[in-house]
Short mmCIF file of C-alpha atoms and ligand atoms in Angstrom, two decimals:
data_model
loop_
_atom_site.label_atom_id
_atom_site.label_comp_id
_atom_site.label_asym_id
_atom_site.label_seq_id
_atom_site.Cartn_x
_atom_site.Cartn_y
_atom_site.Cartn_z
CA MET A 14 47.09 -14.07 -11.46
CA SER A 15 43.96 -16.29 -11.41
CA LYS A 16 41.71 -17.51 -7.53
CA PRO A 17 40.11 -20.54 -8.78
CA TRP A 18 39.16 -20.45 -4.46
CA ARG A 19 36.82 -17.50 -5.03
CA HIS A 20 34.78 -19.11 -7.82
CA GLY A 21 34.76 -22.35 -5.36
CA ILE A 22 33.21 -20.27 -3.33
CA ARG A 23 30.71 -18.28 -4.69
CA ALA A 24 29.40 -21.61 -6.14
CA GLY A 25 29.17 -23.33 -2.13
CA VAL A 26 27.62 -19.30 -1.67
CA ALA A 27 24.96 -19.43 -4.37
CA ALA A 28 24.57 -23.23 -3.45
CA LEU A 29 23.82 -22.54 0.28
CA GLY A 30 21.46 -19.94 -1.10
CA LEU A 31 18.94 -22.18 -3.22
CA LEU A 32 19.25 -24.98 -0.36
CA ALA A 33 18.11 -22.11 2.55
CA GLY A 34 15.07 -20.82 -0.27
CA VAL A 35 14.21 -23.80 -1.12
CA ALA A 36 13.89 -25.09 2.35
CA VAL A 37 12.12 -21.89 3.06
CA ALA A 38 9.89 -22.00 0.52
CA GLY A 39 8.58 -25.73 0.75
CA TYR A 40 8.37 -26.15 4.51
CA TRP A 41 5.01 -27.09 5.81
CA VAL A 42 4.23 -28.17 9.51
CA PRO A 43 4.31 -32.03 9.35
CA LEU A 44 0.52 -32.82 11.03
CA VAL A 45 2.53 -34.71 14.47
CA LYS A 46 3.67 -31.59 14.85
CA ASP A 47 1.00 -28.73 14.19
CA ASN A 48 -0.71 -28.92 18.04
CA LEU A 49 -3.99 -29.09 15.50
CA HIS A 50 -3.53 -32.80 15.64
CA ASP A 51 -3.94 -35.75 18.12
CA PRO A 52 0.29 -37.15 17.38
CA GLU A 53 -0.96 -40.22 19.28
CA SER A 54 -4.51 -40.73 17.26
CA PRO A 55 -4.29 -43.68 14.67
CA ALA A 56 -5.33 -41.95 12.40
CA ILE A 57 -2.61 -39.66 11.68
CA GLY A 58 -1.08 -42.12 9.38
CA VAL A 59 -3.58 -42.01 7.39
CA LEU A 60 -4.63 -38.09 6.90
CA GLN A 61 -2.49 -36.87 4.01
CA GLU A 62 -0.17 -34.41 5.01
CA PRO A 63 -0.10 -30.58 4.45
CA ALA A 64 3.59 -30.59 2.76
CA GLU A 65 2.31 -33.53 0.08
CA ALA A 66 -1.22 -32.05 -0.78
CA LEU A 67 0.32 -28.38 -0.76
CA SER A 68 3.71 -29.01 -2.70
CA LYS A 69 1.49 -29.42 -6.06
CA LEU A 70 0.12 -26.51 -6.38
CA PRO A 71 1.61 -22.39 -7.74
CA PRO A 72 3.92 -21.37 -5.30
CA ASP A 73 3.89 -18.41 -2.82
CA PRO A 74 6.65 -16.96 -0.34
CA ALA A 75 3.26 -16.45 2.28
CA GLY A 76 0.77 -17.13 4.11
CA ASN A 77 0.33 -21.24 3.64
CA GLN A 78 2.81 -21.10 0.86
CA VAL A 79 0.40 -21.34 -1.99
CA ASP A 80 -0.69 -18.81 -4.37
CA TRP A 81 -4.14 -20.04 -4.71
CA ILE A 82 -5.42 -17.25 -6.87
CA LYS A 83 -2.38 -18.90 -9.80
CA ALA A 84 -4.08 -22.02 -8.48
CA ILE A 85 -7.42 -21.51 -9.45
CA GLU A 86 -7.49 -18.69 -12.89
CA ASP A 87 -5.28 -21.62 -14.16
CA GLY A 88 -7.41 -24.70 -13.68
CA VAL A 89 -5.24 -26.30 -11.09
CA ILE A 90 -8.18 -26.29 -8.39
CA GLN A 91 -11.71 -26.86 -9.43
CA PRO A 92 -13.51 -26.12 -5.92
CA ARG A 93 -17.41 -27.10 -5.89
CA THR A 94 -19.47 -24.02 -5.75
CA GLY A 95 -22.25 -25.96 -3.72
CA LEU A 96 -22.87 -28.62 -1.43
CA HIS A 97 -24.71 -29.87 -4.14
CA SER A 98 -25.15 -27.43 -6.81
CA ARG A 99 -22.72 -26.85 -9.41
CA GLU A 100 -23.62 -23.23 -10.30
CA PRO A 101 -21.54 -20.97 -11.60
CA MET A 102 -20.11 -18.63 -9.11
CA ARG A 103 -21.44 -15.12 -9.90
CA ILE A 104 -17.91 -13.12 -10.63
CA ARG A 105 -17.32 -9.71 -10.24
CA ASP A 106 -14.84 -8.63 -12.14
CA ASP A 107 -14.37 -4.49 -10.83
CA PHE A 108 -11.86 -2.95 -8.53
CA ILE A 109 -12.30 -0.78 -5.75
CA LEU A 110 -10.39 2.06 -4.37
CA LEU A 111 -9.51 2.59 -1.16
CA GLU A 112 -7.70 5.66 -0.62
CA ASN A 113 -7.73 6.69 3.43
CA THR A 114 -4.52 5.34 4.12
CA GLY A 115 -2.59 8.36 5.61
CA GLU A 116 1.30 7.70 3.96
CA MET A 117 0.72 4.20 2.92
CA PRO A 118 0.13 3.51 -0.92
CA MET A 119 -3.93 3.14 -1.68
CA VAL A 120 -5.45 -0.45 -1.61
CA ARG A 121 -6.96 -1.96 -4.88
CA PHE A 122 -9.67 -3.85 -3.51
CA PRO A 123 -9.93 -6.31 -6.38
CA HIS A 124 -13.93 -8.20 -6.78
CA ARG A 125 -13.02 -11.11 -8.68
CA SER A 126 -10.28 -12.58 -6.79
CA HIS A 127 -12.85 -13.13 -4.15
CA THR A 128 -16.09 -14.10 -6.25
CA LEU A 129 -14.19 -16.63 -7.44
CA TRP A 130 -14.38 -18.23 -3.85
CA LEU A 131 -17.24 -15.95 -2.68
CA ASP A 132 -20.23 -15.01 -2.99
CA CYS A 133 -21.66 -11.90 -2.48
CA LYS A 134 -23.61 -12.30 0.28
CA ASN A 135 -20.01 -13.47 2.44
CA CYS A 136 -19.75 -9.55 2.53
CA HIS A 137 -22.32 -7.35 1.35
CA GLU A 138 -24.89 -6.52 3.02
CA LYS A 139 -23.65 -7.04 6.77
CA TYR A 140 -19.76 -7.06 6.40
CA PHE A 141 -19.33 -4.49 3.51
CA VAL A 142 -22.24 -1.88 2.73
CA SER A 143 -21.57 -2.18 -1.28
CA ARG A 144 -21.54 0.89 -2.01
CA ALA A 145 -17.47 2.72 -2.41
CA GLY A 146 -16.42 4.55 0.19
CA ALA A 147 -19.02 3.98 2.85
CA ASN A 148 -17.64 1.38 4.66
CA PRO A 149 -15.49 3.63 7.58
CA ILE A 150 -12.75 0.50 7.86
CA ASN A 151 -9.37 1.29 9.19
CA MET A 152 -6.77 -0.43 10.34
CA TYR A 153 -7.11 -0.72 13.51
CA LYS A 154 -10.53 -2.79 12.58
CA ILE A 155 -8.57 -5.10 10.52
CA LEU A 156 -6.14 -5.99 13.06
CA GLN A 157 -8.93 -6.56 15.60
CA GLY A 158 -10.82 -8.86 12.41
CA GLU A 159 -12.93 -6.51 11.17
CA TYR A 160 -13.60 -6.10 7.59
CA CYS A 161 -9.95 -7.47 5.37
CA GLY A 162 -9.38 -8.82 8.19
CA ARG A 163 -12.31 -11.78 9.16
CA CYS A 164 -10.45 -13.23 6.15
CA HIS A 165 -6.93 -11.82 6.14
CA GLY A 166 -4.44 -12.91 8.51
CA ALA A 167 -7.03 -16.06 9.81
CA VAL A 168 -8.05 -17.84 6.58
CA ALA A 169 -6.38 -15.98 3.54
CA PHE A 170 -2.93 -13.91 3.36
CA PRO A 171 -1.57 -12.33 6.17
CA LEU A 172 -0.94 -9.11 7.53
CA THR A 173 1.66 -8.58 7.49
CA GLU A 174 1.76 -8.58 3.58
CA CYS A 175 0.96 -4.75 3.28
CA LYS A 176 2.13 -4.55 0.24
CA ARG A 177 -0.69 -6.91 -1.63
CA CYS A 178 -3.40 -5.07 -0.08
CA HIS A 179 -1.29 -1.41 0.06
CA SER A 180 -0.57 -2.32 -4.05
CA VAL A 181 -1.34 1.48 -5.94
CA PRO A 182 1.78 4.46 -4.65
CA ARG A 183 -0.28 8.41 -3.76
CA LYS A 184 1.06 10.52 -6.79
CA LYS A 185 3.34 13.27 -4.83
CA ASP A 186 2.06 16.46 -5.00
C1 LIG B 227 -14.85 -10.50 0.38
C2 LIG B 227 -15.57 -9.27 0.10
C3 LIG B 227 -16.52 -9.62 -0.97
C4 LIG B 227 -17.28 -9.99 -1.88
C5 LIG B 227 -17.33 -11.59 -1.49
C6 LIG B 227 -18.32 -8.75 -2.54
N1 LIG B 227 -17.95 -7.81 -2.61
FE1 LIG B 227 -19.11 -5.95 -3.35
N2 LIG B 227 -17.31 -4.56 -2.11
C7 LIG B 227 -16.64 -5.51 -1.06
C8 LIG B 227 -16.20 -3.76 -0.98
C9 LIG B 227 -15.09 -4.44 0.32
C10 LIG B 227 -16.48 -3.52 -1.46
C11 LIG B 227 -16.05 -1.47 -1.21
C12 LIG B 227 -16.45 -0.93 0.16
C13 LIG B 227 -16.18 0.60 0.39
O1 LIG B 227 -15.56 0.73 -0.09
O2 LIG B 227 -16.03 1.10 1.13
C14 LIG B 227 -17.61 -3.46 -2.32
C15 LIG B 227 -18.12 -2.83 -3.06
C16 LIG B 227 -19.47 -3.10 -4.11
C17 LIG B 227 -20.04 -2.10 -4.75
C18 LIG B 227 -20.72 -0.72 -4.82
C19 LIG B 227 -19.53 -0.46 -6.19
C20 LIG B 227 -19.31 1.23 -5.93
O3 LIG B 227 -18.33 1.47 -6.96
O4 LIG B 227 -20.04 2.18 -5.72
C21 LIG B 227 -21.47 -3.43 -5.46
C22 LIG B 227 -22.36 -2.67 -6.38
C23 LIG B 227 -20.54 -4.27 -4.96
N3 LIG B 227 -19.67 -4.50 -4.17
C24 LIG B 227 -21.44 -5.62 -5.07
C25 LIG B 227 -20.88 -6.87 -4.92
C26 LIG B 227 -21.33 -8.71 -5.71
C27 LIG B 227 -22.51 -8.13 -6.95
C28 LIG B 227 -21.03 -8.91 -5.29
C29 LIG B 227 -21.12 -10.37 -6.15
C30 LIG B 227 -21.55 -10.89 -7.47
C31 LIG B 227 -19.48 -8.61 -4.41
N4 LIG B 227 -19.98 -6.92 -4.19
C32 LIG B 227 -19.00 -9.34 -4.17
C33 LIG B 227 -17.29 -6.36 -0.35
C34 LIG B 227 -17.00 -7.67 -1.65
C1 LIG B 228 -6.36 -7.51 3.36
C2 LIG B 228 -5.57 -5.89 3.36
C3 LIG B 228 -4.71 -5.26 3.98
C4 LIG B 228 -3.70 -5.41 4.89
C5 LIG B 228 -2.52 -7.06 4.36
C6 LIG B 228 -2.78 -4.07 4.89
N1 LIG B 228 -3.44 -3.37 5.31
FE1 LIG B 228 -3.85 -1.23 6.25
N2 LIG B 228 -5.29 -0.68 5.62
C7 LIG B 228 -6.19 -1.99 4.15
C8 LIG B 228 -7.22 -0.71 4.62
C9 LIG B 228 -8.74 -1.35 3.35
C10 LIG B 228 -7.31 -0.01 4.85
C11 LIG B 228 -8.24 1.67 5.14
C12 LIG B 228 -8.21 2.11 3.46
C13 LIG B 228 -9.62 2.99 3.20
O1 LIG B 228 -11.33 2.53 3.81
O2 LIG B 228 -10.03 3.95 2.94
C14 LIG B 228 -6.36 0.44 5.42
C15 LIG B 228 -5.69 1.55 5.99
C16 LIG B 228 -4.63 1.70 6.64
C17 LIG B 228 -3.79 2.62 7.29
C18 LIG B 228 -4.34 4.26 7.35
C19 LIG B 228 -4.84 4.17 8.55
C20 LIG B 228 -5.26 3.80 8.79
O3 LIG B 228 -5.58 3.12 10.75
O4 LIG B 228 -6.05 2.92 8.80
C21 LIG B 228 -2.31 2.22 7.38
C22 LIG B 228 -1.34 3.47 8.15
C23 LIG B 228 -1.99 1.25 6.83
N3 LIG B 228 -3.24 0.89 6.71
C24 LIG B 228 -0.74 0.43 6.98
C25 LIG B 228 -0.42 -0.34 6.78
C26 LIG B 228 0.28 -1.28 7.09
C27 LIG B 228 1.44 -1.05 7.56
C28 LIG B 228 0.09 -3.13 6.65
C29 LIG B 228 1.32 -4.25 7.09
C30 LIG B 228 2.17 -4.96 8.48
C31 LIG B 228 -1.38 -3.33 6.17
N4 LIG B 228 -1.60 -1.74 6.68
C32 LIG B 228 -1.64 -3.90 5.96
C33 LIG B 228 -5.79 -3.33 4.18
C34 LIG B 228 -4.59 -4.20 4.14
C1 LIG B 229 -14.74 -12.91 2.83
C2 LIG B 229 -13.08 -13.54 3.07
C3 LIG B 229 -12.26 -12.06 2.67
C4 LIG B 229 -12.62 -11.14 2.47
C5 LIG B 229 -13.80 -10.05 3.84
C6 LIG B 229 -11.25 -10.20 2.45
N1 LIG B 229 -10.56 -11.05 1.63
FE1 LIG B 229 -9.42 -10.06 0.24
N2 LIG B 229 -8.25 -12.90 -0.52
C7 LIG B 229 -9.71 -13.53 0.79
C8 LIG B 229 -9.50 -14.84 -0.17
C9 LIG B 229 -9.95 -15.79 0.48
C10 LIG B 229 -8.66 -14.44 -1.52
C11 LIG B 229 -7.55 -15.37 -2.22
C12 LIG B 229 -6.67 -16.35 -1.12
C13 LIG B 229 -5.06 -15.75 -1.03
O1 LIG B 229 -4.84 -15.01 -1.36
O2 LIG B 229 -4.85 -15.51 0.29
C14 LIG B 229 -7.61 -13.43 -1.09
C15 LIG B 229 -7.57 -12.14 -1.85
C16 LIG B 229 -6.56 -10.87 -1.51
C17 LIG B 229 -5.57 -10.78 -2.18
C18 LIG B 229 -4.71 -11.18 -3.45
C19 LIG B 229 -5.27 -10.45 -4.85
C20 LIG B 229 -5.31 -11.00 -6.03
O3 LIG B 229 -5.33 -11.32 -6.87
O4 LIG B 229 -3.17 -12.09 -5.74
C21 LIG B 229 -6.66 -9.37 -1.92
C22 LIG B 229 -5.38 -7.85 -3.04
C23 LIG B 229 -6.91 -8.92 -1.31
N3 LIG B 229 -7.78 -10.39 -0.86
C24 LIG B 229 -7.26 -7.50 -0.54
C25 LIG B 229 -8.78 -7.81 0.14
C26 LIG B 229 -8.64 -6.36 0.47
C27 LIG B 229 -8.41 -5.16 1.30
C28 LIG B 229 -9.86 -6.70 1.61
C29 LIG B 229 -10.97 -5.28 2.96
C30 LIG B 229 -12.06 -4.27 1.83
C31 LIG B 229 -10.77 -8.50 1.22
N4 LIG B 229 -9.01 -8.04 0.53
C32 LIG B 229 -11.00 -8.52 1.96
C33 LIG B 229 -10.82 -13.96 1.34
C34 LIG B 229 -10.99 -12.34 1.86
#
């Protein structure tokens, strides 16, 4: 005997899932509620809402919900390289494998994704000595806002996204 109600329930659950997905993926706090802008200010109605600006960019489940690397690689955004210049960025294409991660998968640091936005001087030599393995990085210091933590958790994706950095599995002996 067929049980048509089952389909009804499934469809209902699917619809709920879909709604939840949309609600979670597309939520940006409005300016009046972000605890940064003065909700009484007359400018509040003039400023662009984050949802209006960011919903048009490639989506991401974490942080401010934009996949910024995809946005720049696909040419959806074309940031100026300087206030007065349009000099090309200096792009570096290699990856550095950071292996001191204990039981966690190793960290693959992509120069390219960073040099699309940042100049070498933003990191070298003040925050990172430019020699593989020369920096005593660890997770505690990162959580304290040093090394990768100068940006990640502040302006780049949050530190709760372990796997985005710890992306290279260790070979089991
Ligand atoms: C977001 C920060 C950041 C930026 C921007 C950056 N680097 Fe690096 N760089 C690193 C990190 C992290 C390492 C690895 C350090 C380690 O292993 O301890 C590294 C390592 C290096 C190394 C050593 C490579 C090796 O194999 O020994 C060189 C050379 C280097 N960077 C040059 C550059 C140049 C040139 C630019 C600009 C085009 C640049 N970097 C931009 C963070 C950065
Ligand atoms: C922004 C990149 C990034 C994120 C996100 C990140 N880590 Fe790390 N983690 C590192 C780097 C870099 C090291 C040091 C690797 C090296 O120096 O060889 C490290 C080291 C570690 C280590 C080795 C022991 C120690 O204290 O340093 C552990 C364990 C660790 N991370 C766990 C985590 C966990 C769990 C998360 C998520 C909650 C996380 N990490 C998120 C970059 C990251
Ligand atoms: C000076 C700022 C800065 C520092 C320092 C920095 N990052 Fe990033 N990182 C960014 C920005 C900006 C992005 C792009 C925006 C985003 O993904 O949130 C990014 C993106 C990434 C990505 C995603 C790459 C992709 O192609 O999707 C990884 C992985 C990453 N960083 C790892 C690291 C690790 C590991 C360190 C420390 C060794 C580090 N970052 C240090 C600013 C920084």
